[in-house]
JSON list of C-alpha atoms in Angstrom, two decimals:
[
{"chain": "A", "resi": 1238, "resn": "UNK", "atom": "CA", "xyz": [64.60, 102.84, 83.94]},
{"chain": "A", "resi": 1239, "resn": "UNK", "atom": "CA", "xyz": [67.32, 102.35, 86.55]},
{"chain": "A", "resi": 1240, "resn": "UNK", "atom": "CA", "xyz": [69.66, 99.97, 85.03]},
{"chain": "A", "resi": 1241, "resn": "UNK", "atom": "CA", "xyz": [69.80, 96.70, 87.34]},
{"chain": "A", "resi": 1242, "resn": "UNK", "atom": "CA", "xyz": [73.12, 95.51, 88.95]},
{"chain": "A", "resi": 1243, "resn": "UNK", "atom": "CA", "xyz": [75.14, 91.91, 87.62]},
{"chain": "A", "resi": 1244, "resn": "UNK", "atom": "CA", "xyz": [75.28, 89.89, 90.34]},
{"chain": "A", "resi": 1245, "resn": "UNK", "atom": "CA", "xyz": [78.36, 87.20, 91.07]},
{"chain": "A", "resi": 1246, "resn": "UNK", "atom": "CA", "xyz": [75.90, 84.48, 89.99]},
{"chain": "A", "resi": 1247, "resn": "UNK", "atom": "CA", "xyz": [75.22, 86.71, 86.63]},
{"chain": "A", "resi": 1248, "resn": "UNK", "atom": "CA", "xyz": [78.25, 87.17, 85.56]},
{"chain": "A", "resi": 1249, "resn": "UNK", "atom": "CA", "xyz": [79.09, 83.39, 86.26]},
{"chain": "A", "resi": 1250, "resn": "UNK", "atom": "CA", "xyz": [76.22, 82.83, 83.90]},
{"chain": "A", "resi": 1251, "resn": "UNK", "atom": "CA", "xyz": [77.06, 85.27, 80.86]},
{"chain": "A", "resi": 1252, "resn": "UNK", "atom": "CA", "xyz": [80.54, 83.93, 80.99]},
{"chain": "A", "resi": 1253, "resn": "UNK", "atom": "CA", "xyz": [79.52, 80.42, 80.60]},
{"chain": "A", "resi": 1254, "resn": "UNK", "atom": "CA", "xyz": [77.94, 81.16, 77.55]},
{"chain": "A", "resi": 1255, "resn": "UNK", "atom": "CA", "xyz": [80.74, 81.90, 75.41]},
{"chain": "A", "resi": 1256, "resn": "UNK", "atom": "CA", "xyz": [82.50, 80.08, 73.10]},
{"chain": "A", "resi": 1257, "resn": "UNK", "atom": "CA", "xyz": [86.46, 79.33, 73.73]},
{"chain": "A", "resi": 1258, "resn": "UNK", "atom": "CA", "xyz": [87.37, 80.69, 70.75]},
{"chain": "A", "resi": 1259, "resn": "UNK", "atom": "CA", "xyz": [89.81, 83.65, 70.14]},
{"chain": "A", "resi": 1260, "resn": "UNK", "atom": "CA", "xyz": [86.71, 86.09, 70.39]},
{"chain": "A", "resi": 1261, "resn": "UNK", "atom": "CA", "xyz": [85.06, 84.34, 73.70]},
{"chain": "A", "resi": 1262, "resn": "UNK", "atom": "CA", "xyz": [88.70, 84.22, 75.50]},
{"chain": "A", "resi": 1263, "resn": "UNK", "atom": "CA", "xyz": [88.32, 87.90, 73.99]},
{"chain": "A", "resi": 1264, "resn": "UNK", "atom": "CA", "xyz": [85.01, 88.73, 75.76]},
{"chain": "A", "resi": 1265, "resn": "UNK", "atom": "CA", "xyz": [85.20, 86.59, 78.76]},
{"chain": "A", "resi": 1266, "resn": "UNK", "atom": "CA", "xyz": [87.73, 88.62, 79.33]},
{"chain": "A", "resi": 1267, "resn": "UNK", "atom": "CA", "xyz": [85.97, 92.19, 79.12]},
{"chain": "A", "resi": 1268, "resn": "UNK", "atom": "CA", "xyz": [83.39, 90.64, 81.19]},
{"chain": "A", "resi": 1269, "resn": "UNK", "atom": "CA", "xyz": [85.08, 89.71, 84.51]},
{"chain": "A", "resi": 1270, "resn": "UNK", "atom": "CA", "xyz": [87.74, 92.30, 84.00]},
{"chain": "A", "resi": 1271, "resn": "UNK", "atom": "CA", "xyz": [84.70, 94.82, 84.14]},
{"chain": "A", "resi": 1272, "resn": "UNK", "atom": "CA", "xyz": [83.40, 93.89, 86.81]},
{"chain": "A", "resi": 1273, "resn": "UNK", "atom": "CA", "xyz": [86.09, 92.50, 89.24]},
{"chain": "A", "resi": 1274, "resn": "UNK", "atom": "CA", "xyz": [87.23, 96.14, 88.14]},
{"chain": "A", "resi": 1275, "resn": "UNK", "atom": "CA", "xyz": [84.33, 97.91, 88.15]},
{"chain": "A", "resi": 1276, "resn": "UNK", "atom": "CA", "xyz": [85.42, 99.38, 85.21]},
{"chain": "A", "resi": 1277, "resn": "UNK", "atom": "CA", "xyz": [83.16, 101.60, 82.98]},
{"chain": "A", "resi": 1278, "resn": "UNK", "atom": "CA", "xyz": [83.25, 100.16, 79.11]},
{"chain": "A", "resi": 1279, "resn": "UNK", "atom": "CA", "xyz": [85.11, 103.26, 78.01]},
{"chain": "A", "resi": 1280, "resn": "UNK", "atom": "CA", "xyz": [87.94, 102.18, 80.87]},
{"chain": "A", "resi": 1281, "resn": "UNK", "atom": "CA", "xyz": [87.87, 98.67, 79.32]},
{"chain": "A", "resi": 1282, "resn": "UNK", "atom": "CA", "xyz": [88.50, 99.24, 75.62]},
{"chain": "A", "resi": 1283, "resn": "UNK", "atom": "CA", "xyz": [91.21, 102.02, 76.27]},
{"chain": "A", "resi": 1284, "resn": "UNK", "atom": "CA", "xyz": [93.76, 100.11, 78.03]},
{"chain": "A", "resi": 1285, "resn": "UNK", "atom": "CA", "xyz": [97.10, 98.92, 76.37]},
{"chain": "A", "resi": 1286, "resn": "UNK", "atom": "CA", "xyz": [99.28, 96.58, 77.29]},
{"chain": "A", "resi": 1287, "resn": "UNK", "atom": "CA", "xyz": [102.37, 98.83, 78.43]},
{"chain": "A", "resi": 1288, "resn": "UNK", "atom": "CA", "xyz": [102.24, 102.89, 79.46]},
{"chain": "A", "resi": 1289, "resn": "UNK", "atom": "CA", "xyz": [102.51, 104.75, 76.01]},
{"chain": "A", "resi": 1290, "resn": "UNK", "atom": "CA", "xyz": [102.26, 102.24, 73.57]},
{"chain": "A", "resi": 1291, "resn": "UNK", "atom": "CA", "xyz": [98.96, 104.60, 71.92]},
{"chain": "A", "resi": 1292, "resn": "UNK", "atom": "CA", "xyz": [98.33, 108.13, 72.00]},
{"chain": "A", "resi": 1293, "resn": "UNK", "atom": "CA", "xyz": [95.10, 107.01, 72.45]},
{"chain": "A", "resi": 1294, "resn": "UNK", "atom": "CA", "xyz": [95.63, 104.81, 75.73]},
{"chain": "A", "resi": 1295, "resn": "UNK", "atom": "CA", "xyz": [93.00, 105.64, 78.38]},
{"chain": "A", "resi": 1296, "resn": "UNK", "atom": "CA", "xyz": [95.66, 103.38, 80.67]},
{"chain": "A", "resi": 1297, "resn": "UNK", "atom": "CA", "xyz": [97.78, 99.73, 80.63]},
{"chain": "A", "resi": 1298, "resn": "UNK", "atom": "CA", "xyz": [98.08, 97.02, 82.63]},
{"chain": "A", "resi": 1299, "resn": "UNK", "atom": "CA", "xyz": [100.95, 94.93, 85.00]},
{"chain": "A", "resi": 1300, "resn": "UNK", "atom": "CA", "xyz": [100.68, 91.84, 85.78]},
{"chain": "A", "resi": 1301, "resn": "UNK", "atom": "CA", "xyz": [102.07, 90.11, 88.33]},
{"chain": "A", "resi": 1302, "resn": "UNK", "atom": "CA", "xyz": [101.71, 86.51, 90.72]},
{"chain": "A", "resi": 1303, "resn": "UNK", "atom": "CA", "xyz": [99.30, 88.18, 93.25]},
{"chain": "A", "resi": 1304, "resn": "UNK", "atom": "CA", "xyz": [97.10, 89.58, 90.43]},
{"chain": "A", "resi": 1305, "resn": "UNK", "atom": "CA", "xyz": [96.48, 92.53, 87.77]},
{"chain": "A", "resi": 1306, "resn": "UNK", "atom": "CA", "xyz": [97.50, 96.29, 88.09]},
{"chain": "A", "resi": 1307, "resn": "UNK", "atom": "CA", "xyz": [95.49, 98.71, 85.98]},
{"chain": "A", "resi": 1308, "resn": "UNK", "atom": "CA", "xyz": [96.23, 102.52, 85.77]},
{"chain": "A", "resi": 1309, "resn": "UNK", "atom": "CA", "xyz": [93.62, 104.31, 84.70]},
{"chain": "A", "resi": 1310, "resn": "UNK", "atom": "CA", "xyz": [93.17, 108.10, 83.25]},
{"chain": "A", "resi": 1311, "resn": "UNK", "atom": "CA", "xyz": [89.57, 108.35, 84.46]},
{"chain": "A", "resi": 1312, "resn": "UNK", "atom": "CA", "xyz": [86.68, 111.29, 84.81]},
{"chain": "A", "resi": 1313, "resn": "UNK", "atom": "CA", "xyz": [88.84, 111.83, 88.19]},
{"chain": "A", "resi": 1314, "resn": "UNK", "atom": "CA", "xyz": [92.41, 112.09, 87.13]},
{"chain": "A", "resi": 1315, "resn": "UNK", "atom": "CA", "xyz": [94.61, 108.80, 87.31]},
{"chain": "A", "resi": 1316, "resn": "UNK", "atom": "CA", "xyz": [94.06, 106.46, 89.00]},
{"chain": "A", "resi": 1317, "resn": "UNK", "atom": "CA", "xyz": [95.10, 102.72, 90.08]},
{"chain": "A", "resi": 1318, "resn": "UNK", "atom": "CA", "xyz": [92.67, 99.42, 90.04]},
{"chain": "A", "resi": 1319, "resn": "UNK", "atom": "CA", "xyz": [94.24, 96.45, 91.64]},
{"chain": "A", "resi": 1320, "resn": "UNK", "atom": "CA", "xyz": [92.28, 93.20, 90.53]},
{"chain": "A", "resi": 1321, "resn": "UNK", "atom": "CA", "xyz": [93.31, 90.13, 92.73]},
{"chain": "A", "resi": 1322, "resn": "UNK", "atom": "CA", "xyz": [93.40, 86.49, 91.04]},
{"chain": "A", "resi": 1323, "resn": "UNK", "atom": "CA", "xyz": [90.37, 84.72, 91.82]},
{"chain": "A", "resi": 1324, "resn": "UNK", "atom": "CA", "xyz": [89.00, 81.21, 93.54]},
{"chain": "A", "resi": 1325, "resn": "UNK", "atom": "CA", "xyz": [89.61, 79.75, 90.39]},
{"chain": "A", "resi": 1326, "resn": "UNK", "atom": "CA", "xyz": [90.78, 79.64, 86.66]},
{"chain": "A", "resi": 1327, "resn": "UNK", "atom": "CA", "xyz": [87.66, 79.49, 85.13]},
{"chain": "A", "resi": 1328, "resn": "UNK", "atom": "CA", "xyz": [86.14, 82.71, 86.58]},
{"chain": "A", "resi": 1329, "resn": "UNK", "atom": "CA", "xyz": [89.24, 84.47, 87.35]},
{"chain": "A", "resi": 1330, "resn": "UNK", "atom": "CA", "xyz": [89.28, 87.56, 85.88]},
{"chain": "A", "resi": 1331, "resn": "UNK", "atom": "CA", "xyz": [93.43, 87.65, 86.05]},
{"chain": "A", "resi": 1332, "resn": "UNK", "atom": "CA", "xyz": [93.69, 84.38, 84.20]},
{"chain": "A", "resi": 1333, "resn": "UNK", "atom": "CA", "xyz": [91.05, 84.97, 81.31]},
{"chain": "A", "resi": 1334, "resn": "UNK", "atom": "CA", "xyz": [93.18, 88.21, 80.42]},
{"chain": "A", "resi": 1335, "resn": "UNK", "atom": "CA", "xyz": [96.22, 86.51, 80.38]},
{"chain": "A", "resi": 1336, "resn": "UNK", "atom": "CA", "xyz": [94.87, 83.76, 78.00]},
{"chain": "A", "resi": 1337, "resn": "UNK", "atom": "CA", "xyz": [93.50, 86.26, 75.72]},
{"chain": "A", "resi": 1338, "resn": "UNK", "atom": "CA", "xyz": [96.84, 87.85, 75.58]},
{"chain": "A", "resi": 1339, "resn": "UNK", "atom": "CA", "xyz": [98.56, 84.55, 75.32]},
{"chain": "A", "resi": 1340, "resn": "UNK", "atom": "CA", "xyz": [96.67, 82.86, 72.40]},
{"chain": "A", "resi": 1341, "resn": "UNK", "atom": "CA", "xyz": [95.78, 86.56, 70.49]},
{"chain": "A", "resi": 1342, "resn": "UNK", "atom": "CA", "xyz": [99.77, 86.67, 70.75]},
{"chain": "A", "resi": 1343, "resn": "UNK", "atom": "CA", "xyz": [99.08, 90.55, 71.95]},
{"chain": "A", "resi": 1344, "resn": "UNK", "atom": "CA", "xyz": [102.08, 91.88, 73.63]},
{"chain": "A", "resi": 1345, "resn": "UNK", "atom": "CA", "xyz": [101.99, 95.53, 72.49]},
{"chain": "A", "resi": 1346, "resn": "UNK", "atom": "CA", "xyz": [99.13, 98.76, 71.56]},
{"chain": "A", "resi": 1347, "resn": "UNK", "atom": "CA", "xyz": [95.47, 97.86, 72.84]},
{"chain": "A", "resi": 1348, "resn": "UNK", "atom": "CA", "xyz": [94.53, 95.10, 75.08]},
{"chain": "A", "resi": 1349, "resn": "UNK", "atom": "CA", "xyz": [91.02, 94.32, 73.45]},
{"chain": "A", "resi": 1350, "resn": "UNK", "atom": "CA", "xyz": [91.15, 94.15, 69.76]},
{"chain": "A", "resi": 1351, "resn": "UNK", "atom": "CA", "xyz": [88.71, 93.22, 66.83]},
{"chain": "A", "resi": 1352, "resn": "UNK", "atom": "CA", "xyz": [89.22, 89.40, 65.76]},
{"chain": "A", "resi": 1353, "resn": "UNK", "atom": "CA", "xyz": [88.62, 87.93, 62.38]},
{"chain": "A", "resi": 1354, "resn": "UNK", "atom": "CA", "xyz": [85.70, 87.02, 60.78]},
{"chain": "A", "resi": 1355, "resn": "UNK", "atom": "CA", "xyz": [86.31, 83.02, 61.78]},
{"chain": "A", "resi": 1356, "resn": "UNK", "atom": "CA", "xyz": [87.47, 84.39, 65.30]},
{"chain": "A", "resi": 1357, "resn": "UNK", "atom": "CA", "xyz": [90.78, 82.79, 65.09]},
{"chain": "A", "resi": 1358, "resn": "UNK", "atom": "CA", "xyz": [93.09, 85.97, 64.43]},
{"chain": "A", "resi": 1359, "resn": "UNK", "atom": "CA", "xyz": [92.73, 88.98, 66.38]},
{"chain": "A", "resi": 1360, "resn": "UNK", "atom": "CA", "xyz": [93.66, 92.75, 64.83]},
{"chain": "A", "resi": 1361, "resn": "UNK", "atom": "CA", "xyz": [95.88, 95.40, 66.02]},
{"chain": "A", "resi": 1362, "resn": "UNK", "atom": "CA", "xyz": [92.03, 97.41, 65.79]},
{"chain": "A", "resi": 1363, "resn": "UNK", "atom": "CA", "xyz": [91.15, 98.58, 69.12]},
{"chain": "A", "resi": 1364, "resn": "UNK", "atom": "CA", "xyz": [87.30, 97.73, 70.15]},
{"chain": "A", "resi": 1365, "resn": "UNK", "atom": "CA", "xyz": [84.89, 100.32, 70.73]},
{"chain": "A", "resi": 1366, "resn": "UNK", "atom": "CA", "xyz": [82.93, 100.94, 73.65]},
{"chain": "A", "resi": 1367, "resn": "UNK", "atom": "CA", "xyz": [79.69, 99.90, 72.25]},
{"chain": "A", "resi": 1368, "resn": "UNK", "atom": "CA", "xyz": [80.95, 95.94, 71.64]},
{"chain": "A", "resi": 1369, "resn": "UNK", "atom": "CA", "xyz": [80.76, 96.21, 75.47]},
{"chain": "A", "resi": 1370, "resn": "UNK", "atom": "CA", "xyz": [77.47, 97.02, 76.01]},
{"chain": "A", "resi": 1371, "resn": "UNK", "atom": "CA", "xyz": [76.64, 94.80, 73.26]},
{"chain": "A", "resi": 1372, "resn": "UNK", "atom": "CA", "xyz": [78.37, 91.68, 74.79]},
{"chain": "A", "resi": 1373, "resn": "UNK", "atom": "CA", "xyz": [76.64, 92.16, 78.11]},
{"chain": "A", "resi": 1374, "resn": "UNK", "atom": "CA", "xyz": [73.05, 92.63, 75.92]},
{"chain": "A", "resi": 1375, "resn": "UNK", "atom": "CA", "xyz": [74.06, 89.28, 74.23]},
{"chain": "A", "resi": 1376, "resn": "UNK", "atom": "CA", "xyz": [75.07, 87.73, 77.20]},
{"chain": "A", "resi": 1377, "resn": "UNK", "atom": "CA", "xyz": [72.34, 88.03, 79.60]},
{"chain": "A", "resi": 1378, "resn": "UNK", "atom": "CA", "xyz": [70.13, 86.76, 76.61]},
{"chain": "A", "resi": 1379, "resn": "UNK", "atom": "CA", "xyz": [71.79, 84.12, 75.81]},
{"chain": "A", "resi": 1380, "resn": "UNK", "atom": "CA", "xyz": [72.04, 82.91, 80.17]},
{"chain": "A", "resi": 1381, "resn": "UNK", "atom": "CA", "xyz": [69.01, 82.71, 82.46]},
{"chain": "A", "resi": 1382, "resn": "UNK", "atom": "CA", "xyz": [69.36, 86.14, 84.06]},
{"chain": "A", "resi": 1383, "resn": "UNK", "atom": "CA", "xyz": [65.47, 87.00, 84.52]},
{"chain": "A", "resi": 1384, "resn": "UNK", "atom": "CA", "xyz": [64.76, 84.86, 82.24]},
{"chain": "A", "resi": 1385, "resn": "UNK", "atom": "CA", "xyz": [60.66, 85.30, 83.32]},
{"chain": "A", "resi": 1386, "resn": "UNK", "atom": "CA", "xyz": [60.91, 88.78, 82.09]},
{"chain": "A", "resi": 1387, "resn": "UNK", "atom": "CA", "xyz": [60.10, 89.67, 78.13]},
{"chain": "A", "resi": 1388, "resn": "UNK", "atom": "CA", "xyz": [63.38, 89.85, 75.60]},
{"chain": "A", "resi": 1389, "resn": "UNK", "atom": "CA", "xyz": [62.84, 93.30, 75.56]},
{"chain": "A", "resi": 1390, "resn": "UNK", "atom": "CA", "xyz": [62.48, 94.45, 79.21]},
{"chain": "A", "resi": 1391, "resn": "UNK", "atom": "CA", "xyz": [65.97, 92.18, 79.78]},
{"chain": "A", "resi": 1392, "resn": "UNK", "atom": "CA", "xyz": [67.50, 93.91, 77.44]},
{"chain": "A", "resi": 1393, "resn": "UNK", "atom": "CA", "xyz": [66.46, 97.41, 78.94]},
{"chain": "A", "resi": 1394, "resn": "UNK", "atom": "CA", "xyz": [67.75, 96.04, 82.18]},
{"chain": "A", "resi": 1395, "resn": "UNK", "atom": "CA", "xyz": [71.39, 96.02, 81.71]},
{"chain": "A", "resi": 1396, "resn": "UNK", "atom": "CA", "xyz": [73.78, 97.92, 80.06]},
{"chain": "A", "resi": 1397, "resn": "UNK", "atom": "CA", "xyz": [77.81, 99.03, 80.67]},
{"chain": "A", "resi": 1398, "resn": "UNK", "atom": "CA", "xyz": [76.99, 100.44, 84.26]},
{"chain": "A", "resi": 1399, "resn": "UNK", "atom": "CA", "xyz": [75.53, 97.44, 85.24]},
{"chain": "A", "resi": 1400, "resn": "UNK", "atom": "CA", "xyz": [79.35, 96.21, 85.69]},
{"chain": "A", "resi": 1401, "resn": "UNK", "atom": "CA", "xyz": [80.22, 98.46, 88.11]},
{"chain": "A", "resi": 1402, "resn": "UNK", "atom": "CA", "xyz": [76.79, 98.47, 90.02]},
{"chain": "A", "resi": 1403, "resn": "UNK", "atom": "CA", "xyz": [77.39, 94.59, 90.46]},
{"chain": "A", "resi": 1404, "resn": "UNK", "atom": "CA", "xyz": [80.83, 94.96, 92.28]},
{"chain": "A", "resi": 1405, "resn": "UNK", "atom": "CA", "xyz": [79.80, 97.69, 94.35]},
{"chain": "A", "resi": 1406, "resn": "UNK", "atom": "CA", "xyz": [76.57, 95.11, 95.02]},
{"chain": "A", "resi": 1407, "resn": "UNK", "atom": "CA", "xyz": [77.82, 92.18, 95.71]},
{"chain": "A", "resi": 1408, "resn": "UNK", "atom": "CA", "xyz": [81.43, 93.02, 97.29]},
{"chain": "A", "resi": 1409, "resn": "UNK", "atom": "CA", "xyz": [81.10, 92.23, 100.99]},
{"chain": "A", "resi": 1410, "resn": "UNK", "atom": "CA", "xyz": [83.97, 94.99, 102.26]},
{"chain": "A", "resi": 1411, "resn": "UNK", "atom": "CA", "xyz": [84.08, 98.58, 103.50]},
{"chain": "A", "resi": 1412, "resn": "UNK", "atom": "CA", "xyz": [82.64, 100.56, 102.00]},
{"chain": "A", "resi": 1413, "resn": "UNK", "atom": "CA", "xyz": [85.90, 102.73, 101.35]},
{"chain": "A", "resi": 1414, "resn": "UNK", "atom": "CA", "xyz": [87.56, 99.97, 99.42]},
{"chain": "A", "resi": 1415, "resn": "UNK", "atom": "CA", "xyz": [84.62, 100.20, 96.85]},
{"chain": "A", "resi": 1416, "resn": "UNK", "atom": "CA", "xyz": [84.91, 103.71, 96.50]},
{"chain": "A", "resi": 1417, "resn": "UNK", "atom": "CA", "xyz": [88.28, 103.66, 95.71]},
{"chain": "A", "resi": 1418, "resn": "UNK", "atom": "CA", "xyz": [87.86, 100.84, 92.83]},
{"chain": "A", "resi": 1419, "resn": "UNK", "atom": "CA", "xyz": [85.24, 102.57, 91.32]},
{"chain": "A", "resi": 1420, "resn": "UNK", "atom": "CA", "xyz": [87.49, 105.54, 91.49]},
{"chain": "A", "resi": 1421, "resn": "UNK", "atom": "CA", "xyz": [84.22, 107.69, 93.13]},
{"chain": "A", "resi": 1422, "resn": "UNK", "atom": "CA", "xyz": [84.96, 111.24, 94.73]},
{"chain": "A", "resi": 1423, "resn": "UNK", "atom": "CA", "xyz": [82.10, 110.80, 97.26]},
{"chain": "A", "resi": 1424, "resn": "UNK", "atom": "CA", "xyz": [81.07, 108.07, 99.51]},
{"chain": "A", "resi": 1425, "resn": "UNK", "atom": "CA", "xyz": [77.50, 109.22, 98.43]},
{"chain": "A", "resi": 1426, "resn": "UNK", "atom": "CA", "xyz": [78.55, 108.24, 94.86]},
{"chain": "A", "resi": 1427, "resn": "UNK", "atom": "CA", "xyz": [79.24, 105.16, 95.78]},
{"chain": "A", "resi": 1428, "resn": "UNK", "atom": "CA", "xyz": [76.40, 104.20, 98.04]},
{"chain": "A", "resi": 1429, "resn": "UNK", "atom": "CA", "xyz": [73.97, 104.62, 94.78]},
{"chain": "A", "resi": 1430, "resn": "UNK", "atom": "CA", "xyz": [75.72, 102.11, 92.82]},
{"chain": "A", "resi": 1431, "resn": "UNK", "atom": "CA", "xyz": [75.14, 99.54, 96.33]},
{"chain": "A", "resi": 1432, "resn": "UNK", "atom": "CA", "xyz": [71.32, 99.13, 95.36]},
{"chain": "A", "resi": 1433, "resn": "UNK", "atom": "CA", "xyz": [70.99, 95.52, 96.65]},
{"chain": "A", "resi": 1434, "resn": "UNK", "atom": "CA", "xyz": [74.01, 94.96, 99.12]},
{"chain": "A", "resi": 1435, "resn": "UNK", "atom": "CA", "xyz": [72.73, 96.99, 102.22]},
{"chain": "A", "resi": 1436, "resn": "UNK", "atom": "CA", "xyz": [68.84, 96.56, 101.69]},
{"chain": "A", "resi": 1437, "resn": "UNK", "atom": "CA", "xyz": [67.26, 95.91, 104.99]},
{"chain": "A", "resi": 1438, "resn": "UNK", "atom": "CA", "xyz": [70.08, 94.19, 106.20]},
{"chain": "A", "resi": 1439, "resn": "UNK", "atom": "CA", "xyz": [69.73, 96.30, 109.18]},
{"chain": "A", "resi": 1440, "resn": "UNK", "atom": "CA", "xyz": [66.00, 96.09, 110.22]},
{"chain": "A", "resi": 1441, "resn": "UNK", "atom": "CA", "xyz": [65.10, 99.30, 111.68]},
{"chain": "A", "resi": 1442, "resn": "UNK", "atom": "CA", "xyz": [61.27, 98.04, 112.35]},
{"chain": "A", "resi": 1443, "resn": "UNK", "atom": "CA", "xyz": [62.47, 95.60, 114.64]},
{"chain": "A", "resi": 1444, "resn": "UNK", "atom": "CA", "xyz": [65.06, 97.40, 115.95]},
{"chain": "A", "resi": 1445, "resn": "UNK", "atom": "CA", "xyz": [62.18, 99.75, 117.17]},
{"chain": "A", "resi": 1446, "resn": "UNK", "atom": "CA", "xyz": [59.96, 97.58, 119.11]},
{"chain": "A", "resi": 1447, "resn": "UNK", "atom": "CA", "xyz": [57.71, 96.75, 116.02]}
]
């Protein structure tokens, strides 16, 4: 099964169901990061906070007024994600990581860590990439997203990819600006992760007399 695409609306609803605890500041987080990133789960869990702080950093992070700068060591060599602030705090992928940096008091080594058991301390225990297929599992169970499907087909549904299939979805640029986020070597690449954005938005029925 083709896994489905998270739309804007989706995320909007996955986020809203956490808790603003240490670990939901944690995994709200993940959650817009990945996908105003279009970041594949391994991306996510393997950033630090500074360049070299791990040997095994997958990439770090600057932040600055405008927004978020993420270097990344992907499949396709290095490469750089810029993540702009958004319309506003509460699903702005810029501000959730800085308050999960802020209150986890995380200023050095991985970005995402484990938390305690009462979620109120955070580790120096970098997450693995299965919490974030996990939290995206949880998450569209716990919202509305196709909600008149069975438990099980929704959770079949979705999984890491469907991050980056939801930017490249619901982003209404060029094409080439995609690509280059999702840090694809072909245009073709990226043009199967755009299942929804482009369907019959040009009607070529009409178009030909019909």
């Amino acid at each position: 099964m083709q896994k489905e695409a998270i739309l804007a609306e989706d995320i909007l609803a996955m986020v809203a169901t956490l808790p603003f605890d240490l670990r939901g500041l944690r995994d709200r987080a993940i959650l817009l990061l990945g996908y105003a990133g279009g970041l594949r789960r391994s991306e996510i869990v393997s950033l630090d906070v500074h360049k070299d702080d791990t040997p095994d950093s997958g990439g770090w992070i600057e932040l600055f007024d405008m927004g978020a700068l993420l270097t990344l060591n992907a499949k396709t060599g290095w490469r750089e994600v810029e993540i702009g602030r958004g319309s506003r705090d509460q699903t702005c992928p810029v501000h959730a990581l800085e308050q999960w940096l802020h209150f986890a008091k995380i200023d050095f080594g991985p970005v995402f860590v484990g938390t305690s058991r009462d979620g109120k301390r955070a580790s120096e225990t970098r997450l693995n990439d299965k919490h974030v297929a996990r939290l995206i599992k949880r998450t569209v169970l716990d919202s509305s997203i196709r909600s008149e499907r069975p438990e099980k087909e929704r959770l079949a549904l979705f999984s890491g990819h469907s991050l980056r299939a939801g930017l490249a979805s619901s982003a209404e640029v060029d094409e080439r600006y995609v690509q280059k986020q999702l840090g694809h070597a072909s245009a073709e690449m990226t043009r199967r992760y755009q299942r929804r954005r482009d369907r019959f938005r040009v009607n070529l029925t009409k178009a030909a007399g019909l």
